[in-house]
Amino acid sequence: MYLNIFYFFLTLLQVVAENFTGIFEFLLVGFSSLGEIQLVLFVVFLLLYFVILSGNATIISVICLDQSLHTPMYFFLGILSTSETFYTFVILPKMLINLLSVARTISFTCCAIQMFFFLGFAITNCLLLGVMGYDRYAAICHPLHYPILMSWQVCGKLAAGCGISGFLASLTVVNLVFSLPFCSANRVNHYFCDISPVIRLACTNTDVHEFVIFTCGVLVLVVPFFFICVSYLCILRTIMKIPSAEGKRKAFSTCASHLTVVVVHYGCASFIYLRPTADYVSNKDRLVTVTYTIVTPLLNPIVYSLRNKDVQLAIRKALGKKGSVKPFD
């Protein structure tokens, strides 16, 4: 998978070089209009970034070290945490630097590279959430066939498929955006190189490009989300057939964490990407973007550690503590 990503990266550089126009760099406007409040934002975002890194690193380490967590569900959770760690690394360090800097520029090539990796990891996360929904469906609705349906070979192929598909889709979108001519306007009304703020700077008609990008957005957002909804309808029907209240509670608890992350991630991403670029409203959209670039990666380790008994026990074990752990309701 990493070799394929490397080839995608080389292809991206070639695309950018071939379509290079008069713009040498972009100016990331970000939060510059907030004045001295930017210092407060820097402290807040820096603390949140450390929490994201430490939280996801804890989840990854615990899953790797604890044999009881070597199951398909936690395998995908570990990959999701890894992807979200790189996902935030693409955005947050540059944003933090710009909060303290007067010169908030980013080169044309670096802007394309940032968009490529951001979209690549973001789309991979969407697909992984869809696969995790299927994993819950297989575990609850077909428990006897679960070892076959979610064998390690199948899990590996699904994870690799999510990564390759995510970066292929990202390469397609970035190619569409940066194949457009950019003449003189270079003020990106955002804190990173996102699709809508950049494509608005193109000095030509972008309707065809936007339609193709919108189609890609439907494929990577609506299709997996629809698949998740169908999976959970089947799960709900199966759970309602369980006679004991305790059995129902346990079945619901295994899905609650995943559903929470799905609603926030897909909700915010759909609000931003499943509409025309002309409807982009900088301040409101920037707030929503902060939610899925910072809050969602922060939510993942918090939700899975607070609501998951297995992860709590593994963390206690890794810290050398003994005793039972009662999960939060």
Short mmCIF file of C-alpha atoms in Angstrom, two decimals:
data_model
loop_
_atom_site.label_atom_id
_atom_site.label_comp_id
_atom_site.label_asym_id
_atom_site.label_seq_id
_atom_site.Cartn_x
_atom_site.Cartn_y
_atom_site.Cartn_z
CA MET A 1 0.00 0.00 0.00
CA TYR A 2 2.79 2.44 0.90
CA LEU A 3 4.54 1.79 -2.43
CA ASN A 4 1.33 2.68 -4.24
CA ILE A 5 0.99 5.87 -2.19
CA PHE A 6 4.59 6.78 -3.09
CA TYR A 7 3.79 6.37 -6.78
CA PHE A 8 0.65 8.49 -6.32
CA PHE A 9 2.82 11.15 -4.71
CA LEU A 10 5.25 11.17 -7.65
CA THR A 11 2.36 11.37 -10.08
CA LEU A 12 0.92 14.29 -8.14
CA LEU A 13 4.19 16.22 -8.39
CA GLN A 14 4.26 15.58 -12.11
CA VAL A 15 0.68 16.81 -12.50
CA VAL A 16 1.43 19.97 -10.54
CA ALA A 17 4.58 20.64 -12.58
CA GLU A 18 2.77 20.17 -15.88
CA ASN A 19 -0.07 22.49 -14.92
CA PHE A 20 1.95 25.12 -13.11
CA THR A 21 0.63 28.61 -13.79
CA GLY A 22 1.45 32.20 -12.85
CA ILE A 23 0.77 31.68 -9.14
CA PHE A 24 3.91 30.81 -7.18
CA GLU A 25 2.32 30.74 -3.75
CA PHE A 26 -0.98 31.07 -1.93
CA LEU A 27 -1.79 33.19 1.11
CA LEU A 28 -3.71 31.27 3.79
CA VAL A 29 -5.99 33.85 5.38
CA GLY A 30 -6.97 31.49 8.20
CA PHE A 31 -7.91 33.27 11.42
CA SER A 32 -6.03 36.51 10.66
CA SER A 33 -9.20 38.59 11.10
CA LEU A 34 -9.36 37.63 14.79
CA GLY A 35 -6.31 39.70 15.77
CA GLU A 36 -4.95 38.99 19.25
CA ILE A 37 -7.44 36.15 19.76
CA GLN A 38 -5.15 34.12 17.52
CA LEU A 39 -2.76 33.68 20.45
CA VAL A 40 -5.57 32.14 22.51
CA LEU A 41 -6.49 29.90 19.57
CA PHE A 42 -2.85 28.83 19.27
CA VAL A 43 -2.76 27.67 22.90
CA VAL A 44 -6.13 25.90 22.63
CA PHE A 45 -5.33 24.17 19.32
CA LEU A 46 -1.85 23.20 20.51
CA LEU A 47 -3.27 21.54 23.63
CA LEU A 48 -5.92 19.77 21.55
CA TYR A 49 -3.23 18.61 19.11
CA PHE A 50 -1.22 17.08 21.97
CA VAL A 51 -4.36 15.36 23.26
CA ILE A 52 -5.08 13.99 19.76
CA LEU A 53 -1.53 12.67 19.38
CA SER A 54 -1.36 11.17 22.86
CA GLY A 55 -4.88 9.73 22.68
CA ASN A 56 -4.43 8.06 19.31
CA ALA A 57 -0.92 6.88 20.24
CA THR A 58 -2.39 5.28 23.38
CA ILE A 59 -5.10 3.52 21.38
CA ILE A 60 -2.57 2.23 18.82
CA SER A 61 -0.08 1.08 21.48
CA VAL A 62 -2.71 -0.68 23.60
CA ILE A 63 -4.13 -2.51 20.59
CA CYS A 64 -0.65 -3.65 19.52
CA LEU A 65 0.42 -4.76 23.02
CA ASP A 66 -2.75 -6.44 24.32
CA GLN A 67 -3.46 -9.84 22.80
CA SER A 68 -7.14 -9.67 23.78
CA LEU A 69 -7.58 -6.72 21.40
CA HIS A 70 -6.21 -8.59 18.39
CA THR A 71 -9.62 -8.81 16.77
CA PRO A 72 -10.95 -7.32 13.50
CA MET A 73 -12.84 -4.52 15.30
CA TYR A 74 -9.73 -3.26 17.08
CA PHE A 75 -7.56 -3.90 14.04
CA PHE A 76 -9.64 -1.37 12.10
CA LEU A 77 -9.76 0.98 15.09
CA GLY A 78 -5.95 0.94 15.21
CA ILE A 79 -5.73 1.75 11.49
CA LEU A 80 -8.32 4.51 11.91
CA SER A 81 -6.31 6.03 14.77
CA THR A 82 -3.12 5.84 12.68
CA SER A 83 -4.83 7.47 9.70
CA GLU A 84 -6.30 10.23 11.86
CA THR A 85 -2.89 10.93 13.40
CA PHE A 86 -1.39 11.55 9.94
CA TYR A 87 -4.58 13.37 8.91
CA THR A 88 -4.10 15.98 11.66
CA PHE A 89 -0.34 16.14 11.04
CA VAL A 90 -1.03 17.35 7.49
CA ILE A 91 -3.13 20.29 8.74
CA LEU A 92 -2.47 21.33 12.33
CA PRO A 93 1.30 22.08 12.46
CA LYS A 94 1.02 24.53 9.53
CA MET A 95 -2.10 26.08 11.07
CA LEU A 96 -0.34 26.54 14.43
CA ILE A 97 2.65 28.19 12.75
CA ASN A 98 0.37 30.55 10.81
CA LEU A 99 -1.42 31.62 13.99
CA LEU A 100 1.87 33.11 15.20
CA SER A 101 3.20 34.22 11.83
CA VAL A 102 2.68 37.34 9.74
CA ALA A 103 3.64 35.58 6.51
CA ARG A 104 1.00 32.89 6.03
CA THR A 105 2.09 31.76 2.60
CA ILE A 106 2.27 28.26 1.16
CA SER A 107 3.85 27.42 -2.17
CA PHE A 108 1.73 26.23 -5.10
CA THR A 109 3.30 22.77 -4.98
CA CYS A 110 3.04 22.43 -1.19
CA CYS A 111 -0.61 23.47 -1.37
CA ALA A 112 -1.30 20.65 -3.84
CA ILE A 113 0.64 18.16 -1.69
CA GLN A 114 -1.22 19.24 1.46
CA MET A 115 -4.59 18.82 -0.27
CA PHE A 116 -3.54 15.41 -1.63
CA PHE A 117 -2.59 13.97 1.75
CA PHE A 118 -5.46 15.64 3.61
CA LEU A 119 -8.06 14.25 1.20
CA GLY A 120 -6.28 10.90 1.01
CA PHE A 121 -6.42 10.31 4.77
CA ALA A 122 -9.90 11.89 5.07
CA ILE A 123 -11.39 9.61 2.40
CA THR A 124 -9.58 6.61 3.89
CA ASN A 125 -11.21 7.42 7.24
CA CYS A 126 -14.67 7.54 5.61
CA LEU A 127 -14.13 4.16 3.98
CA LEU A 128 -12.74 2.67 7.20
CA LEU A 129 -15.83 3.78 9.11
CA GLY A 130 -17.91 1.99 6.48
CA VAL A 131 -15.84 -1.18 6.87
CA MET A 132 -16.17 -0.96 10.66
CA GLY A 133 -19.94 -0.81 10.21
CA TYR A 134 -19.78 -3.99 8.15
CA ASP A 135 -17.64 -5.61 10.85
CA ARG A 136 -20.33 -4.88 13.47
CA TYR A 137 -22.99 -6.21 11.11
CA ALA A 138 -21.07 -9.46 10.58
CA ALA A 139 -20.36 -9.88 14.31
CA ILE A 140 -23.94 -9.32 15.49
CA CYS A 141 -26.06 -10.60 12.60
CA HIS A 142 -23.87 -13.53 11.52
CA PRO A 143 -21.82 -14.54 14.59
CA LEU A 144 -21.32 -18.15 13.43
CA HIS A 145 -19.87 -17.06 10.08
CA TYR A 146 -17.93 -14.11 11.56
CA PRO A 147 -14.50 -15.84 11.62
CA ILE A 148 -14.85 -16.52 7.89
CA LEU A 149 -16.46 -13.22 6.91
CA MET A 150 -13.81 -11.23 8.79
CA SER A 151 -10.72 -13.43 8.57
CA TRP A 152 -7.35 -11.70 8.84
CA GLN A 153 -6.86 -12.08 5.11
CA VAL A 154 -10.18 -10.32 4.46
CA CYS A 155 -9.35 -7.62 7.01
CA GLY A 156 -5.99 -6.94 5.36
CA LYS A 157 -7.57 -6.65 1.92
CA LEU A 158 -10.31 -4.33 3.22
CA ALA A 159 -7.78 -2.07 4.98
CA ALA A 160 -5.51 -1.94 1.91
CA GLY A 161 -8.54 -1.27 -0.30
CA CYS A 162 -9.57 1.68 1.88
CA GLY A 163 -6.09 3.22 1.71
CA ILE A 164 -5.55 2.73 -2.02
CA SER A 165 -9.08 3.88 -2.91
CA GLY A 166 -8.74 6.92 -0.65
CA PHE A 167 -5.51 8.14 -2.23
CA LEU A 168 -6.67 7.32 -5.76
CA ALA A 169 -9.78 9.44 -5.20
CA SER A 170 -7.61 12.17 -3.67
CA LEU A 171 -5.26 12.13 -6.66
CA THR A 172 -8.22 12.48 -9.01
CA VAL A 173 -9.62 15.49 -7.13
CA VAL A 174 -6.26 17.24 -6.74
CA ASN A 175 -5.54 16.73 -10.43
CA LEU A 176 -8.89 18.34 -11.28
CA VAL A 177 -8.28 21.32 -8.98
CA PHE A 178 -4.69 22.08 -9.93
CA SER A 179 -5.16 21.51 -13.64
CA LEU A 180 -7.14 24.77 -13.59
CA PRO A 181 -5.37 28.03 -14.47
CA PHE A 182 -4.66 30.41 -11.57
CA CYS A 183 -3.93 33.96 -12.69
CA SER A 184 -3.48 36.58 -9.97
CA ALA A 185 -5.83 35.90 -7.03
CA ASN A 186 -3.97 33.90 -4.38
CA ARG A 187 -5.79 34.55 -1.08
CA VAL A 188 -7.13 31.20 0.18
CA ASN A 189 -9.91 32.08 2.62
CA HIS A 190 -9.14 29.14 4.90
CA TYR A 191 -6.44 27.84 7.24
CA PHE A 192 -5.34 25.07 4.85
CA CYS A 193 -5.64 24.19 1.15
CA ASP A 194 -9.16 22.80 0.97
CA ILE A 195 -11.05 22.20 -2.28
CA SER A 196 -13.63 25.00 -2.27
CA PRO A 197 -11.41 27.93 -1.18
CA VAL A 198 -8.72 26.99 -3.74
CA ILE A 199 -10.97 26.24 -6.71
CA ARG A 200 -12.68 29.62 -6.26
CA LEU A 201 -9.39 31.29 -7.17
CA ALA A 202 -9.25 29.73 -10.65
CA CYS A 203 -9.62 32.24 -13.49
CA THR A 204 -11.84 30.08 -15.68
CA ASN A 205 -15.20 28.32 -15.58
CA THR A 206 -15.03 25.44 -13.08
CA ASP A 207 -18.52 23.92 -13.47
CA VAL A 208 -17.35 20.67 -15.08
CA HIS A 209 -14.54 20.21 -12.56
CA GLU A 210 -16.91 20.91 -9.66
CA PHE A 211 -19.45 18.40 -10.96
CA VAL A 212 -16.82 15.65 -11.13
CA ILE A 213 -15.55 16.56 -7.65
CA PHE A 214 -19.13 16.54 -6.34
CA THR A 215 -19.61 13.07 -7.86
CA CYS A 216 -16.47 11.88 -6.07
CA GLY A 217 -17.86 13.36 -2.85
CA VAL A 218 -21.10 11.41 -3.26
CA LEU A 219 -19.17 8.19 -3.84
CA VAL A 220 -16.93 8.55 -0.78
CA LEU A 221 -19.53 10.05 1.59
CA VAL A 222 -23.07 9.08 0.64
CA VAL A 223 -22.38 5.51 -0.50
CA PRO A 224 -20.46 4.42 2.66
CA PHE A 225 -22.94 6.26 4.90
CA PHE A 226 -25.87 4.53 3.19
CA PHE A 227 -24.05 1.22 3.64
CA ILE A 228 -23.59 1.99 7.36
CA CYS A 229 -27.28 2.86 7.75
CA VAL A 230 -28.36 -0.40 6.11
CA SER A 231 -25.91 -2.33 8.31
CA TYR A 232 -27.29 -0.76 11.48
CA LEU A 233 -30.89 -1.37 10.45
CA CYS A 234 -30.02 -5.07 10.18
CA ILE A 235 -28.16 -4.87 13.49
CA LEU A 236 -31.14 -3.20 15.19
CA ARG A 237 -33.50 -5.87 13.88
CA THR A 238 -31.20 -8.59 15.22
CA ILE A 239 -30.75 -6.90 18.60
CA MET A 240 -34.49 -6.56 19.10
CA LYS A 241 -34.76 -10.35 18.85
CA ILE A 242 -32.37 -10.84 21.80
CA PRO A 243 -34.54 -11.89 24.77
CA SER A 244 -32.44 -10.52 27.65
CA ALA A 245 -32.02 -6.81 28.42
CA GLU A 246 -28.36 -7.41 29.31
CA GLY A 247 -27.72 -8.99 25.91
CA LYS A 248 -29.33 -6.04 24.16
CA ARG A 249 -27.27 -3.59 26.21
CA LYS A 250 -24.00 -5.34 25.36
CA ALA A 251 -24.87 -5.45 21.66
CA PHE A 252 -25.76 -1.76 21.62
CA SER A 253 -22.61 -0.81 23.55
CA THR A 254 -20.35 -2.32 20.88
CA CYS A 255 -21.97 -0.04 18.28
CA ALA A 256 -22.43 3.20 20.25
CA SER A 257 -18.83 4.43 19.92
CA HIS A 258 -18.72 3.77 16.18
CA LEU A 259 -22.09 5.49 15.62
CA THR A 260 -20.98 8.60 17.52
CA VAL A 261 -17.87 9.02 15.37
CA VAL A 262 -19.84 8.28 12.17
CA VAL A 263 -22.49 10.95 12.86
CA VAL A 264 -19.94 13.71 13.59
CA HIS A 265 -17.54 12.78 10.78
CA TYR A 266 -20.06 12.23 8.00
CA GLY A 267 -22.30 15.09 9.15
CA CYS A 268 -19.57 17.74 9.02
CA ALA A 269 -17.91 16.40 5.86
CA SER A 270 -21.24 16.23 4.01
CA PHE A 271 -22.07 19.81 5.00
CA ILE A 272 -18.82 21.05 3.47
CA TYR A 273 -18.33 18.88 0.39
CA LEU A 274 -21.80 17.91 -0.83
CA ARG A 275 -22.76 21.33 -2.17
CA PRO A 276 -21.61 23.77 -4.87
CA THR A 277 -18.43 25.79 -4.32
CA ALA A 278 -20.45 28.98 -4.83
CA ASP A 279 -22.28 28.26 -1.54
CA TYR A 280 -19.03 28.36 0.44
CA VAL A 281 -19.36 30.74 3.41
CA SER A 282 -15.91 31.25 4.91
CA ASN A 283 -16.54 31.89 8.63
CA LYS A 284 -19.35 29.36 9.11
CA ASP A 285 -17.61 26.70 7.03
CA ARG A 286 -14.33 27.29 8.82
CA LEU A 287 -16.01 26.49 12.13
CA VAL A 288 -17.46 23.27 10.72
CA THR A 289 -14.07 22.37 9.25
CA VAL A 290 -12.46 22.80 12.67
CA THR A 291 -14.95 20.21 13.91
CA TYR A 292 -13.87 17.47 11.51
CA THR A 293 -10.17 18.35 11.41
CA ILE A 294 -9.74 18.66 15.20
CA VAL A 295 -12.83 17.51 17.11
CA THR A 296 -13.37 14.23 15.22
CA PRO A 297 -9.75 12.97 15.63
CA LEU A 298 -10.05 14.03 19.29
CA LEU A 299 -13.42 12.32 19.66
CA ASN A 300 -12.20 8.94 18.39
CA PRO A 301 -9.79 8.03 21.25
CA ILE A 302 -11.99 9.67 23.91
CA VAL A 303 -15.16 7.85 22.86
CA TYR A 304 -13.46 4.49 22.40
CA SER A 305 -11.59 4.71 25.70
CA LEU A 306 -14.46 5.99 27.84
CA ARG A 307 -17.21 3.75 26.48
CA ASN A 308 -15.25 0.57 25.79
CA LYS A 309 -14.58 -1.84 28.63
CA ASP A 310 -11.97 -3.85 26.71
CA VAL A 311 -9.88 -0.75 25.94
CA GLN A 312 -10.17 0.45 29.55
CA LEU A 313 -8.95 -2.90 30.85
CA ALA A 314 -6.08 -2.94 28.36
CA ILE A 315 -5.01 0.58 29.35
CA ARG A 316 -5.09 -0.36 33.04
CA LYS A 317 -3.09 -3.49 32.28
CA ALA A 318 -0.54 -1.51 30.28
CA LEU A 319 -0.18 0.94 33.18
CA GLY A 320 0.42 -1.96 35.53
CA LYS A 321 -2.82 -1.56 37.45
CA LYS A 322 -5.02 -4.42 38.57
CA GLY A 323 -8.68 -4.67 39.28
CA SER A 324 -11.90 -4.49 37.39
CA VAL A 325 -12.96 -1.44 35.46
CA LYS A 326 -16.52 -0.30 35.23
CA PRO A 327 -17.19 1.41 31.88
CA PHE A 328 -18.91 4.76 31.66
CA ASP A 329 -22.50 4.61 30.53
#
